[in-house]
Amino acid sequence: MTKVIKKIGVMTSGGDSPGMNAAIRSVVRSCAYHDIECIGIYRGFQGMIEGDFITMNARSVKGIINKGGTILKSARSKGFRTKEGREEAHKQLIKAGVDALVVIGGDGSFNGAMVFNKEFNFPVMGIPGTIDNDIVGTTHTLGYDTALNTIVEVIDKIRDTASSHNRLFFVEVMGRDVGHIALNVGIGAGAEEILIPEEDLGLDRLVESLRRSKKSGKSSSIVVVAEGDKTGKNVFELKDYVEANMTEYEVRVSVLGHMQRGGAPSCFDRVLASRMGVKAVESFLEGKSNYMVGLKNDIIDLTPFDQAVKGKSKINMELIRVSDIMTT
Amino acid sequence: MTKVIKKIGVMTSGGDSPGMNAAIRSVVRSCAYHDIECIGIYRGFQGMIEGDFITMNARSVKGIINKGGTILKSARSKGFRTKEGREEAHKQLIKAGVDALVVIGGDGSFNGAMVFNKEFNFPVMGIPGTIDNDIVGTTHTLGYDTALNTIVEVIDKIRDTASSHNRLFFVEVMGRDVGHIALNVGIGAGAEEILIPEEDLGLDRLVESLRRSKKSGKSSSIVVVAEGDKTGKNVFELKDYVEANMTEYEVRVSVLGHMQRGGAPSCFDRVLASRMGVKAVESFLEGKSNYMVGLKNDIIDLTPFDQAVKGKSKINMELIRVSDIMTT
Amino acid sequence: MTKVIKKIGVMTSGGDSPGMNAAIRSVVRSCAYHDIECIGIYRGFQGMIEGDFITMNARSVKGIINKGGTILKSARSKGFRTKEGREEAHKQLIKAGVDALVVIGGDGSFNGAMVFNKEFNFPVMGIPGTIDNDIVGTTHTLGYDTALNTIVEVIDKIRDTASSHNRLFFVEVMGRDVGHIALNVGIGAGAEEILIPEEDLGLDRLVESLRRSKKSGKSSSIVVVAEGDKTGKNVFELKDYVEANMTEYEVRVSVLGHMQRGGAPSCFDRVLASRMGVKAVESFLEGKSNYMVGLKNDIIDLTPFDQAVKGKSKINMELIRVSDIMTT
Amino acid sequence: MTKVIKKIGVMTSGGDSPGMNAAIRSVVRSCAYHDIECIGIYRGFQGMIEGDFITMNARSVKGIINKGGTILKSARSKGFRTKEGREEAHKQLIKAGVDALVVIGGDGSFNGAMVFNKEFNFPVMGIPGTIDNDIVGTTHTLGYDTALNTIVEVIDKIRDTASSHNRLFFVEVMGRDVGHIALNVGIGAGAEEILIPEEDLGLDRLVESLRRSKKSGKSSSIVVVAEGDKTGKNVFELKDYVEANMTEYEVRVSVLGHMQRGGAPSCFDRVLASRMGVKAVESFLEGKSNYMVGLKNDIIDLTPFDQAVKGKSKINMELIRVSDIMTT
């Protein structure tokens, strides 16, 4: 692992998130600063297998810090799950003279990177890029802050129409495994109820709470629902259930979908991406490998990959309490 | 009809749209300017039947010009469709001393106003408020311009993730009867195809066109679909059809839904609302009744209600040509 | 003028405005649609003199419809004001095989294009791109609608802080010669007063009006001032004058400056740009030259250059009345 | 200090910031949750002296979580700096039955609260509300995150026009004493240089760096300047200096001004405000007083007032390094 790093490869992998471009830019510019060469790998592990590379310098990343998505594209790769695929990928890196690899993505991508590191003793470093904020070892993943803002702005708009018509809206937001997004946008948008994967309020209590809310004079209600909420019902089923059990509201559903992933990154995500890119490159220069860069207590730090991929980060129970208090 | 107008009532009716508050504000301030009293009627015709009124002056409408939704709320009224309901509504207006009525809403609401005018010879004036822009007699309805901006911004975000993953998205936008929204946001967002109620491209041609687009090197595709598009298939069925007939793309669906109605009005809608409110009030003062205020050739003008409610406004065929040229 | 057009050059000139990129895209794609070659000319007339050209096809303009600024850059050219400069520019076009020229810019740029046309009988066509909306022959210039939205959003923010502190703000917006921007954003942002180049309210009346406004219970006031307002005082002098003559308000100043030019174009500007680009290219194919493309009564039409550059477009006097009524 | 708290007063003081309304809402709802009465105090300490109070309940704070500014207004109070003023204020609180006071504001306001606490042994609690983020004891003040986003969005727009014209812009942002804002928006907006109160690059080095940047092929440059930057020159003087010492750029200036304070709060600020309001109220219930609520390591915690008002929070030196690396 003490080999001299002269060329670094960078890729984005898994679902895209705002800030990935800012992270690519940071990796590229950090390389330039340290006189290290840099190549971009298109379409994640799949592009690695195919040798779909591009030489990058400071100019290649001009004007991308505020762009959503990823200029290096992302893709799933079945091939990389096979030993043969990974061997091919390794050959491509060697052929291109790449000494170390920065993977910007989620825990699935980090698992791939870990296996790759183990098999070929190849230096890897991870930057957490996903709007879900579900990764252990960082309080914030890239794109999470932006997504929260995107979503509250949309729910603010839905509130306009909800309160004009005294309606109840079920709004589905991302979060298959963890409720970070739902909990924060729920508080931020002043939602009357928040349904998350970690807790089950129970449908009866939901109806009761909505009834109480209506009685207290509220003209509209927003219920934020994480994709993977614990009730096991999706937003359309929730609508049916509520309509069957209470007549106080007209009920509507809104599934926010993929727009939650896009858009210009927030200032926070741009700065975080810039910091993480520097740390990833400089950690290689210090001879480190197999870590994820993360934000802990506002400091950029490293977490061993095997810890980062163990489980999902926990929601802050204080927020559940705050939410309860805000909606009484 | 030559009775002196001393008190005007204003209501919002039908689906809410951005700019309705700016129009209420304008009606109220125009009344104040002409020393006419003004009352707000809550929840459209239903509130009229119930006598749910509020006295309004210049201060009542402070700080609302940039707020989405409607502070007077909106609702459907079964009661107003009955003779008895309308008689009750008329009594309430008389009791409150209201001499004339401004209805901000769509063609359904204008139909109600016309009947009311006919039955009681009550002065009415309409202001077209709907994001659909489907009303004859005005080139722009209130909220339409805002909705176009809201939607292109969302599709820009979807494009970020679509092009990061080489995906095809079907994006459903509002427009049950007319394709104004779909056509304009389709051009504005650079969509590869636009499906509207007025024209049927045919599903085979759609697939063919998408295939050509992919071949020409496009990394992602957006197909904008109006709710009432002529294919008769909704976005989910379109997804299934395309997936069954071509393998070039991963396909995703996004139904934008009610967020399209909300948000702060654009400058255009705020100014338009201000102009329309003045015209509505001053037309009463000139002894006019039973008209809709509209924008024609950039001039604020009147259209008799019976013309305004006949049919739906036509799309601009030039735009279809422009769209075709932009996507080759 | 009946020569066959096989290659079209496109440039942006003068101050940049949102929608210029969408117009470039439209010209390029319209060329592609009609199997005409297209080259982009960098930095306006200066780049023409220097032969700073780039071949453009449908792919060159991918992903720019929603980008502010201009990918072809813009610059002033002293050289083009000389006969020698224009001869050099003409040689460069001939050398590159360019048969016709689309100039996206303001009236200064159109004057240059007219002279060029006269001297070399070279086909030229103009697309009005400026946020000022001061050009005769079109109700809307490219970027104007976007700038109105940008500005009202900023003034909405200033209003937040103004009303929290009961302050009076003078907000300077663009408009050296005409008051279109000031008048529309003034109405749209609910300004208490609007100062424009076309009218002089008089400073005494301004103070009187602000005093009345304060008495009527307003907690804050916004005065929108066009750069070239008729009082002859800039916003800082206005502040001093008001502070010297009334003590009711704390006064602050905000000069919005260049941010007004930037940002993603509104849907309206994107669609308008797309329509104008098609018209410019197809007008050449019909053997026309020396026209500006414009929007008149919602229809895309041509205006002879010599008419377009005569004087500045007039403000709508109805809006002054609406503004007066809204602020009583 | 162990007196039972039955009624809490809440005020906003000093410069307004986004999130103040969300904090008021949280204090009010936390009171409701704990069956404590709540009154709002208008215009900070000045309104306290004047007894300008309003009873607040859950309904009073409906629909304000996403509103900029402060519904309770803010003002400076000369009176409160005098013993007599504070005695009058104390009488007013006693008369209104208020047992404890939440002050939302900056360190100046906290100083006032401390003195008040000392003189009358009156329970006080502070919530840091200022966009400057200059307060010790919290990593984030309310409004800071929102302001960062507001500013980078504006600089993104300035960049559009800067790069269209190959210009250099000096952009002045808030920050009289600390460079938090300048440093973060500078990194976030990809600025070429950042001038802050804490460090003096030196004007020669600035010119040299801009020259190098130009040589490396950059088409535009943004220099972010904090109000109180160490060079001692304001943006207009910097413009003059650079123009006198280098001819490579056209130079422009933009002073962002008060718009930086306004706008809907970000999701982060809404959630932070909600958490802080709960903590302030519940800390009173635990018998605590004379603390500021703050965010430390992502946990809501208390800092004694006397520590919070000592000095200004330090900038993160890591960010200066990141900025240097990003701009090479």
mmCIF file of N, CA and C in Angstrom, chain B residues 198-229:
data_model
loop_
_atom_site.group_PDB
_atom_site.id
_atom_site.type_symbol
_atom_site.label_atom_id
_atom_site.label_comp_id
_atom_site.label_asym_id
_atom_site.label_seq_id
_atom_site.Cartn_x
_atom_site.Cartn_y
_atom_site.Cartn_z
ATOM 1 N N GLU B 198 -54.658 16.873 -28.287
ATOM 2 C CA GLU B 198 -55.127 17.301 -29.604
ATOM 3 C C GLU B 198 -54.610 16.444 -30.744
ATOM 4 N N GLU B 199 -53.508 15.742 -30.529
ATOM 5 C CA GLU B 199 -52.880 15.031 -31.633
ATOM 6 C C GLU B 199 -52.493 13.633 -31.202
ATOM 7 N N ASP B 200 -52.559 12.701 -32.138
ATOM 8 C CA ASP B 200 -52.109 11.347 -31.828
ATOM 9 C C ASP B 200 -50.971 10.951 -32.756
ATOM 10 N N LEU B 201 -49.802 10.981 -32.171
ATOM 11 C CA LEU B 201 -48.598 10.594 -32.905
ATOM 12 C C LEU B 201 -48.676 9.117 -33.271
ATOM 13 N N GLY B 202 -49.304 8.340 -32.422
ATOM 14 C CA GLY B 202 -49.310 6.892 -32.632
ATOM 15 C C GLY B 202 -48.160 6.269 -31.856
ATOM 16 N N LEU B 203 -48.453 5.154 -31.213
ATOM 17 C CA LEU B 203 -47.434 4.556 -30.349
ATOM 18 C C LEU B 203 -46.259 4.009 -31.138
ATOM 19 N N ASP B 204 -46.523 3.506 -32.335
ATOM 20 C CA ASP B 204 -45.425 2.986 -33.139
ATOM 21 C C ASP B 204 -44.445 4.097 -33.494
ATOM 22 N N ARG B 205 -45.009 5.231 -33.878
ATOM 23 C CA ARG B 205 -44.138 6.354 -34.225
ATOM 24 C C ARG B 205 -43.360 6.840 -33.012
ATOM 25 N N LEU B 206 -43.998 6.763 -31.834
ATOM 26 C CA LEU B 206 -43.298 7.157 -30.612
ATOM 27 C C LEU B 206 -42.059 6.299 -30.405
ATOM 28 N N VAL B 207 -42.266 4.987 -30.484
ATOM 29 C CA VAL B 207 -41.153 4.054 -30.288
ATOM 30 C C VAL B 207 -40.064 4.281 -31.341
ATOM 31 N N GLU B 208 -40.515 4.461 -32.540
ATOM 32 C CA GLU B 208 -39.578 4.692 -33.648
ATOM 33 C C GLU B 208 -38.752 5.959 -33.397
ATOM 34 N N SER B 209 -39.444 6.996 -32.983
ATOM 35 C CA SER B 209 -38.777 8.273 -32.747
ATOM 36 C C SER B 209 -37.781 8.158 -31.596
ATOM 37 N N LEU B 210 -38.173 7.444 -30.537
ATOM 38 C CA LEU B 210 -37.267 7.269 -29.405
ATOM 39 C C LEU B 210 -36.048 6.460 -29.819
ATOM 40 N N ARG B 211 -36.283 5.489 -30.669
ATOM 41 C CA ARG B 211 -35.177 4.661 -31.140
ATOM 42 C C ARG B 211 -34.193 5.507 -31.948
ATOM 43 N N ARG B 212 -34.742 6.351 -32.798
ATOM 44 C CA ARG B 212 -33.908 7.239 -33.615
ATOM 45 C C ARG B 212 -33.112 8.192 -32.722
ATOM 46 N N SER B 213 -33.805 8.698 -31.718
ATOM 47 C CA SER B 213 -33.171 9.623 -30.794
ATOM 48 C C SER B 213 -31.997 8.950 -30.081
ATOM 49 N N LYS B 214 -32.204 7.718 -29.667
ATOM 50 C CA LYS B 214 -31.141 6.971 -28.985
ATOM 51 C C LYS B 214 -29.968 6.749 -29.927
ATOM 52 N N LYS B 215 -30.282 6.356 -31.149
ATOM 53 C CA LYS B 215 -29.239 6.092 -32.142
ATOM 54 C C LYS B 215 -28.395 7.335 -32.403
ATOM 55 N N SER B 216 -29.057 8.487 -32.405
ATOM 56 C CA SER B 216 -28.344 9.732 -32.717
ATOM 57 C C SER B 216 -27.419 10.129 -31.576
ATOM 58 N N GLY B 217 -27.374 9.304 -30.535
ATOM 59 C CA GLY B 217 -26.388 9.538 -29.494
ATOM 60 C C GLY B 217 -26.922 10.215 -28.240
ATOM 61 N N LYS B 218 -28.219 10.396 -28.159
ATOM 62 C CA LYS B 218 -28.766 11.027 -26.966
ATOM 63 C C LYS B 218 -28.626 10.101 -25.772
ATOM 64 N N SER B 219 -28.223 10.669 -24.664
ATOM 65 C CA SER B 219 -27.985 9.826 -23.510
ATOM 66 C C SER B 219 -29.224 9.682 -22.645
ATOM 67 N N SER B 220 -30.208 10.544 -22.861
ATOM 68 C CA SER B 220 -31.434 10.418 -22.074
ATOM 69 C C SER B 220 -32.579 10.972 -22.885
ATOM 70 N N SER B 221 -33.790 10.635 -22.495
ATOM 71 C CA SER B 221 -34.940 11.167 -23.188
ATOM 72 C C SER B 221 -36.037 11.502 -22.192
ATOM 73 N N ILE B 222 -36.698 12.614 -22.453
ATOM 74 C CA ILE B 222 -37.851 13.020 -21.672
ATOM 75 C C ILE B 222 -39.055 13.046 -22.606
ATOM 76 N N VAL B 223 -40.108 12.342 -22.248
ATOM 77 C CA VAL B 223 -41.369 12.463 -22.987
ATOM 78 C C VAL B 223 -42.377 13.125 -22.063
ATOM 79 N N VAL B 224 -42.855 14.299 -22.467
ATOM 80 C CA VAL B 224 -43.849 15.011 -21.671
ATOM 81 C C VAL B 224 -45.235 14.561 -22.129
ATOM 82 N N VAL B 225 -46.065 14.168 -21.174
ATOM 83 C CA VAL B 225 -47.382 13.620 -21.489
ATOM 84 C C VAL B 225 -48.458 14.433 -20.767
ATOM 85 N N ALA B 226 -49.385 15.002 -21.518
ATOM 86 C CA ALA B 226 -50.526 15.672 -20.893
ATOM 87 C C ALA B 226 -51.455 14.617 -20.304
ATOM 88 N N GLU B 227 -52.079 14.940 -19.167
ATOM 89 C CA GLU B 227 -53.022 13.995 -18.535
ATOM 90 C C GLU B 227 -53.963 13.351 -19.548
ATOM 91 N N GLY B 228 -54.489 14.190 -20.425
ATOM 92 C CA GLY B 228 -55.517 13.699 -21.341
ATOM 93 C C GLY B 228 -54.976 13.399 -22.716
ATOM 94 N N ASP B 229 -53.749 12.846 -22.774
ATOM 95 C CA ASP B 229 -53.160 12.720 -24.114
ATOM 96 C C ASP B 229 -53.935 11.739 -24.987
#
